[in-house]
mmCIF file of C-alpha atoms in Angstrom:
data_model
loop_
_atom_site.group_PDB
_atom_site.id
_atom_site.type_symbol
_atom_site.label_atom_id
_atom_site.label_comp_id
_atom_site.label_asym_id
_atom_site.label_seq_id
_atom_site.Cartn_x
_atom_site.Cartn_y
_atom_site.Cartn_z
ATOM 1 C CA MET A 1 7.097 5.017 9.140
ATOM 2 C CA THR A 2 8.091 1.648 7.617
ATOM 3 C CA TYR A 3 5.533 -1.035 6.778
ATOM 4 C CA VAL A 4 6.173 -4.722 6.116
ATOM 5 C CA GLN A 5 4.600 -5.633 2.774
ATOM 6 C CA ILE A 6 2.649 -8.882 2.909
ATOM 7 C CA GLY A 7 3.315 -10.234 -0.585
ATOM 8 C CA TYR A 8 1.636 -8.489 -3.481
ATOM 9 C CA ALA A 9 -1.439 -10.547 -4.429
ATOM 10 C CA CYS A 10 -0.904 -12.888 -1.462
ATOM 11 C CA THR A 11 -3.725 -15.365 -0.689
ATOM 12 C CA LEU A 12 -4.454 -16.619 2.832
ATOM 13 C CA ARG A 13 -7.004 -19.444 2.754
ATOM 14 C CA ALA A 14 -8.655 -21.685 5.376
ATOM 15 C CA CYS A 15 -6.272 -20.818 8.219
ATOM 16 C CA ALA A 16 -7.247 -22.487 11.509
ATOM 17 C CA GLU A 17 -6.730 -19.156 13.286
ATOM 18 C CA SER A 18 -6.589 -15.616 11.878
ATOM 19 C CA GLY A 19 -5.221 -15.320 8.355
ATOM 20 C CA LEU A 20 -3.271 -12.204 9.343
ATOM 21 C CA VAL A 21 -2.398 -10.844 12.795
ATOM 22 C CA VAL A 22 -0.760 -7.414 12.872
ATOM 23 C CA GLY A 23 1.087 -6.252 15.990
ATOM 24 C CA GLY A 24 3.526 -4.008 14.118
ATOM 25 C CA ARG A 25 3.013 -2.230 10.800
ATOM 26 C CA ALA A 26 1.858 -4.075 7.690
ATOM 27 C CA PHE A 27 0.694 -3.285 4.164
ATOM 28 C CA VAL A 28 -1.488 -5.608 2.055
ATOM 29 C CA GLU A 29 -2.447 -4.882 -1.552
ATOM 30 C CA HIS A 30 -4.425 -6.972 -4.058
ATOM 31 C CA GLY A 31 -4.681 -9.862 -1.594
ATOM 32 C CA ALA A 32 -7.311 -12.410 -0.615
ATOM 33 C CA VAL A 33 -8.230 -13.774 2.806
ATOM 34 C CA ASP A 34 -10.736 -16.615 2.459
ATOM 35 C CA GLY A 35 -12.385 -18.789 5.106
ATOM 36 C CA CYS A 36 -10.012 -17.976 7.963
ATOM 37 C CA GLY A 37 -10.824 -17.964 11.674
ATOM 38 C CA GLY A 38 -11.393 -21.663 12.209
ATOM 39 C CA VAL A 39 -13.871 -23.171 14.622
ATOM 40 C CA SER A 40 -12.912 -20.614 17.285
ATOM 41 C CA GLY A 41 -14.414 -17.864 15.117
ATOM 42 C CA VAL A 42 -11.547 -15.397 15.494
ATOM 43 C CA ALA A 43 -11.145 -12.503 13.058
ATOM 44 C CA SER A 44 -9.696 -13.266 9.624
ATOM 45 C CA VAL A 45 -7.587 -10.090 9.936
ATOM 46 C CA LEU A 46 -6.748 -9.010 13.497
ATOM 47 C CA ILE A 47 -4.970 -5.740 14.250
ATOM 48 C CA LYS A 48 -3.751 -5.739 17.839
ATOM 49 C CA GLY A 49 -3.511 -2.638 20.009
ATOM 50 C CA GLY A 50 -0.580 -0.563 18.771
ATOM 51 C CA GLY A 51 -0.626 -2.341 15.394
ATOM 52 C CA SER A 52 -1.156 -0.556 12.097
ATOM 53 C CA LEU A 53 -2.495 -1.959 8.815
ATOM 54 C CA ARG A 54 -2.859 -0.409 5.383
ATOM 55 C CA MET A 55 -4.968 -2.698 3.210
ATOM 56 C CA SER A 56 -6.288 -1.966 -0.268
ATOM 57 C CA HIS A 57 -7.801 -3.884 -3.178
ATOM 58 C CA THR A 58 -8.090 -6.990 -1.007
ATOM 59 C CA ARG A 59 -11.001 -9.418 -0.701
ATOM 60 C CA VAL A 60 -11.854 -10.811 2.749
ATOM 61 C CA GLU A 61 -14.573 -13.436 2.463
ATOM 62 C CA ARG A 62 -16.258 -16.258 4.347
ATOM 63 C CA ALA A 63 -14.643 -15.241 7.650
ATOM 64 C CA CYS A 64 -15.530 -17.663 10.444
ATOM 65 C CA GLY A 65 -15.557 -14.667 12.809
ATOM 66 C CA MET A 66 -15.113 -10.980 12.042
ATOM 67 C CA GLY A 67 -13.589 -9.953 8.736
ATOM 68 C CA VAL A 68 -11.285 -7.230 10.108
ATOM 69 C CA GLN A 69 -11.049 -6.504 13.833
ATOM 70 C CA LEU A 70 -9.216 -3.531 15.355
ATOM 71 C CA GLY A 71 -8.176 -3.728 18.988
ATOM 72 C CA GLU A 72 -7.865 -0.803 21.419
ATOM 73 C CA GLY A 73 -5.440 1.741 19.966
ATOM 74 C CA ALA A 74 -4.975 -0.085 16.644
ATOM 75 C CA ASP A 75 -4.787 1.889 13.390
ATOM 76 C CA ALA A 76 -6.096 0.885 9.973
ATOM 77 C CA VAL A 77 -6.509 2.436 6.553
ATOM 78 C CA LEU A 78 -8.851 0.136 4.637
ATOM 79 C CA THR A 79 -9.557 1.354 1.100
ATOM 80 C CA GLN A 80 -11.189 -0.256 -1.926
ATOM 81 C CA ASN A 81 -11.586 -3.673 -0.307
ATOM 82 C CA GLU A 82 -14.381 -6.248 -0.447
ATOM 83 C CA LEU A 83 -15.501 -7.752 2.873
ATOM 84 C CA ILE A 84 -18.107 -10.362 2.016
ATOM 85 C CA GLY A 85 -19.951 -13.148 3.855
ATOM 86 C CA CYS A 86 -18.500 -12.839 7.360
ATOM 87 C CA ALA A 87 -20.044 -14.826 10.232
ATOM 88 C CA LYS A 88 -19.685 -11.796 12.538
ATOM 89 C CA ALA A 89 -19.197 -8.087 11.719
ATOM 90 C CA SER A 90 -17.257 -7.463 8.507
ATOM 91 C CA VAL A 91 -15.339 -4.622 10.214
ATOM 92 C CA ALA A 92 -15.296 -4.170 14.003
ATOM 93 C CA ALA A 93 -13.384 -1.488 15.891
ATOM 94 C CA ARG A 94 -13.362 -1.039 19.663
ATOM 95 C CA GLY A 95 -11.570 2.142 20.727
ATOM 96 C CA ALA A 96 -9.372 2.142 17.637
ATOM 97 C CA GLY A 97 -6.630 4.735 17.479
ATOM 98 C CA ARG A 98 -7.446 5.601 13.874
ATOM 99 C CA LEU A 99 -9.709 4.013 11.272
ATOM 100 C CA LEU A 100 -10.300 5.091 7.709
ATOM 101 C CA LEU A 101 -12.800 2.787 5.986
ATOM 102 C CA GLU A 102 -13.265 4.128 2.476
ATOM 103 C CA ASP A 103 -14.667 2.977 -0.868
ATOM 104 C CA CYS A 104 -15.198 -0.620 0.282
ATOM 105 C CA VAL A 105 -17.937 -3.111 -0.578
ATOM 106 C CA ILE A 106 -19.232 -4.751 2.603
ATOM 107 C CA GLY A 107 -22.012 -7.243 3.004
ATOM 108 C CA GLU A 108 -23.829 -10.524 2.785
ATOM 109 C CA GLY A 109 -22.781 -11.302 6.335
ATOM 110 C CA ALA A 110 -24.602 -12.872 9.276
ATOM 111 C CA ALA A 111 -24.195 -9.798 11.518
ATOM 112 C CA ALA A 112 -23.557 -6.041 11.247
ATOM 113 C CA GLY A 113 -21.530 -4.781 8.308
ATOM 114 C CA VAL A 114 -19.541 -2.204 10.295
ATOM 115 C CA MET A 115 -19.512 -2.153 14.108
ATOM 116 C CA LEU A 116 -17.914 0.814 15.893
ATOM 117 C CA MET A 117 -17.609 0.594 19.675
ATOM 118 C CA GLY A 118 -15.955 2.778 22.292
ATOM 119 C CA ARG A 119 -14.171 6.031 21.768
ATOM 120 C CA GLY A 120 -11.781 5.967 18.833
ATOM 121 C CA ALA A 121 -9.425 8.880 18.276
ATOM 122 C CA ASP A 122 -10.191 9.359 14.588
ATOM 123 C CA THR A 123 -12.752 7.225 12.727
ATOM 124 C CA LEU A 124 -14.025 8.016 9.240
ATOM 125 C CA VAL A 125 -16.398 5.698 7.354
ATOM 126 C CA ARG A 126 -16.819 7.178 3.865
ATOM 127 C CA GLY A 127 -18.000 6.174 0.414
ATOM 128 C CA ASN A 128 -18.717 2.512 1.187
ATOM 129 C CA THR A 129 -21.475 0.267 -0.134
ATOM 130 C CA VAL A 130 -22.935 -1.831 2.672
ATOM 131 C CA ARG A 131 -25.513 -4.335 1.464
ATOM 132 C CA GLY A 132 -27.327 -7.473 2.519
ATOM 133 C CA CYS A 133 -26.195 -7.594 6.156
ATOM 134 C CA ALA A 134 -28.365 -9.699 8.481
ATOM 135 C CA LYS A 135 -28.231 -6.976 11.170
ATOM 136 C CA ALA A 136 -27.407 -3.250 11.035
ATOM 137 C CA GLY A 137 -25.449 -2.055 8.030
ATOM 138 C CA ILE A 138 -23.472 0.328 10.254
ATOM 139 C CA GLN A 139 -23.731 0.081 14.045
ATOM 140 C CA ILE A 140 -22.427 2.922 16.200
ATOM 141 C CA SER A 141 -22.357 1.794 19.823
ATOM 142 C CA ASP A 142 -21.945 3.548 23.161
ATOM 143 C CA GLY A 143 -18.949 5.875 23.304
ATOM 144 C CA ALA A 144 -18.186 5.790 19.577
ATOM 145 C CA CYS A 145 -17.813 9.137 17.781
ATOM 146 C CA PRO A 146 -17.151 8.466 14.087
ATOM 147 C CA SER A 147 -17.735 10.565 11.001
ATOM 148 C CA VAL A 148 -19.990 8.698 8.562
ATOM 149 C CA GLU A 149 -20.183 10.220 5.070
ATOM 150 C CA ARG A 150 -21.527 9.304 1.611
ATOM 151 C CA ASN A 151 -22.196 5.603 2.299
ATOM 152 C CA THR A 152 -24.875 3.520 0.586
ATOM 153 C CA VAL A 153 -26.592 1.070 2.945
ATOM 154 C CA CYS A 154 -29.172 -1.210 1.321
ATOM 155 C CA ASP A 155 -30.942 -4.581 1.182
ATOM 156 C CA GLY A 156 -30.240 -5.498 4.805
ATOM 157 C CA GLY A 157 -32.179 -7.595 7.286
ATOM 158 C CA GLY A 158 -31.942 -4.965 10.013
ATOM 159 C CA VAL A 159 -31.562 -1.227 10.514
ATOM 160 C CA GLY A 160 -29.494 0.671 7.928
ATOM 161 C CA ILE A 161 -27.533 2.761 10.441
ATOM 162 C CA TYR A 162 -28.114 2.079 14.147
ATOM 163 C CA VAL A 163 -26.874 4.810 16.514
ATOM 164 C CA PHE A 164 -27.008 3.726 20.152
ATOM 165 C CA GLY A 165 -27.950 6.217 22.876
ATOM 166 C CA GLY A 166 -24.404 6.604 24.180
ATOM 167 C CA ALA A 167 -22.851 7.293 20.769
ATOM 168 C CA ARG A 168 -21.187 10.712 20.749
ATOM 169 C CA GLY A 169 -21.725 11.958 17.235
ATOM 170 C CA ILE A 170 -21.698 11.322 13.536
#
């Protein structure tokens, strides 16, 4: 599988829309996405259905909407990133094809740190530090069935981990 590399140490700042939209396959390493999403509040990093993103050692901050949003069937491997100060969820996945969220620092946002919705084929949230979120640190909504392992959730304004009644398992 071939991935398009989005410039090593690339910075995307104050974009009126999303800083990065992935419909194919992309790889980002040691990057920065700062203040993107504009007045419409779209995600700073948007992975469309069928898209695939590998992102590591990247800082996503001050998102006007969600930090990273996965659409239905999208895939993402997000490792050793910082997702800080997002207006909406730092990471949101609705029916993602595959999501690995590992060893990230997430927090200081105005909503949930991680929001998992709908049935995703393979979702693993492991080894993250989620702190200072205004709402749930990790929210597992109806239909979601992730594995959640070895995370630290602290200093939030809401529930640490919120599992809705229709969630299928952790």
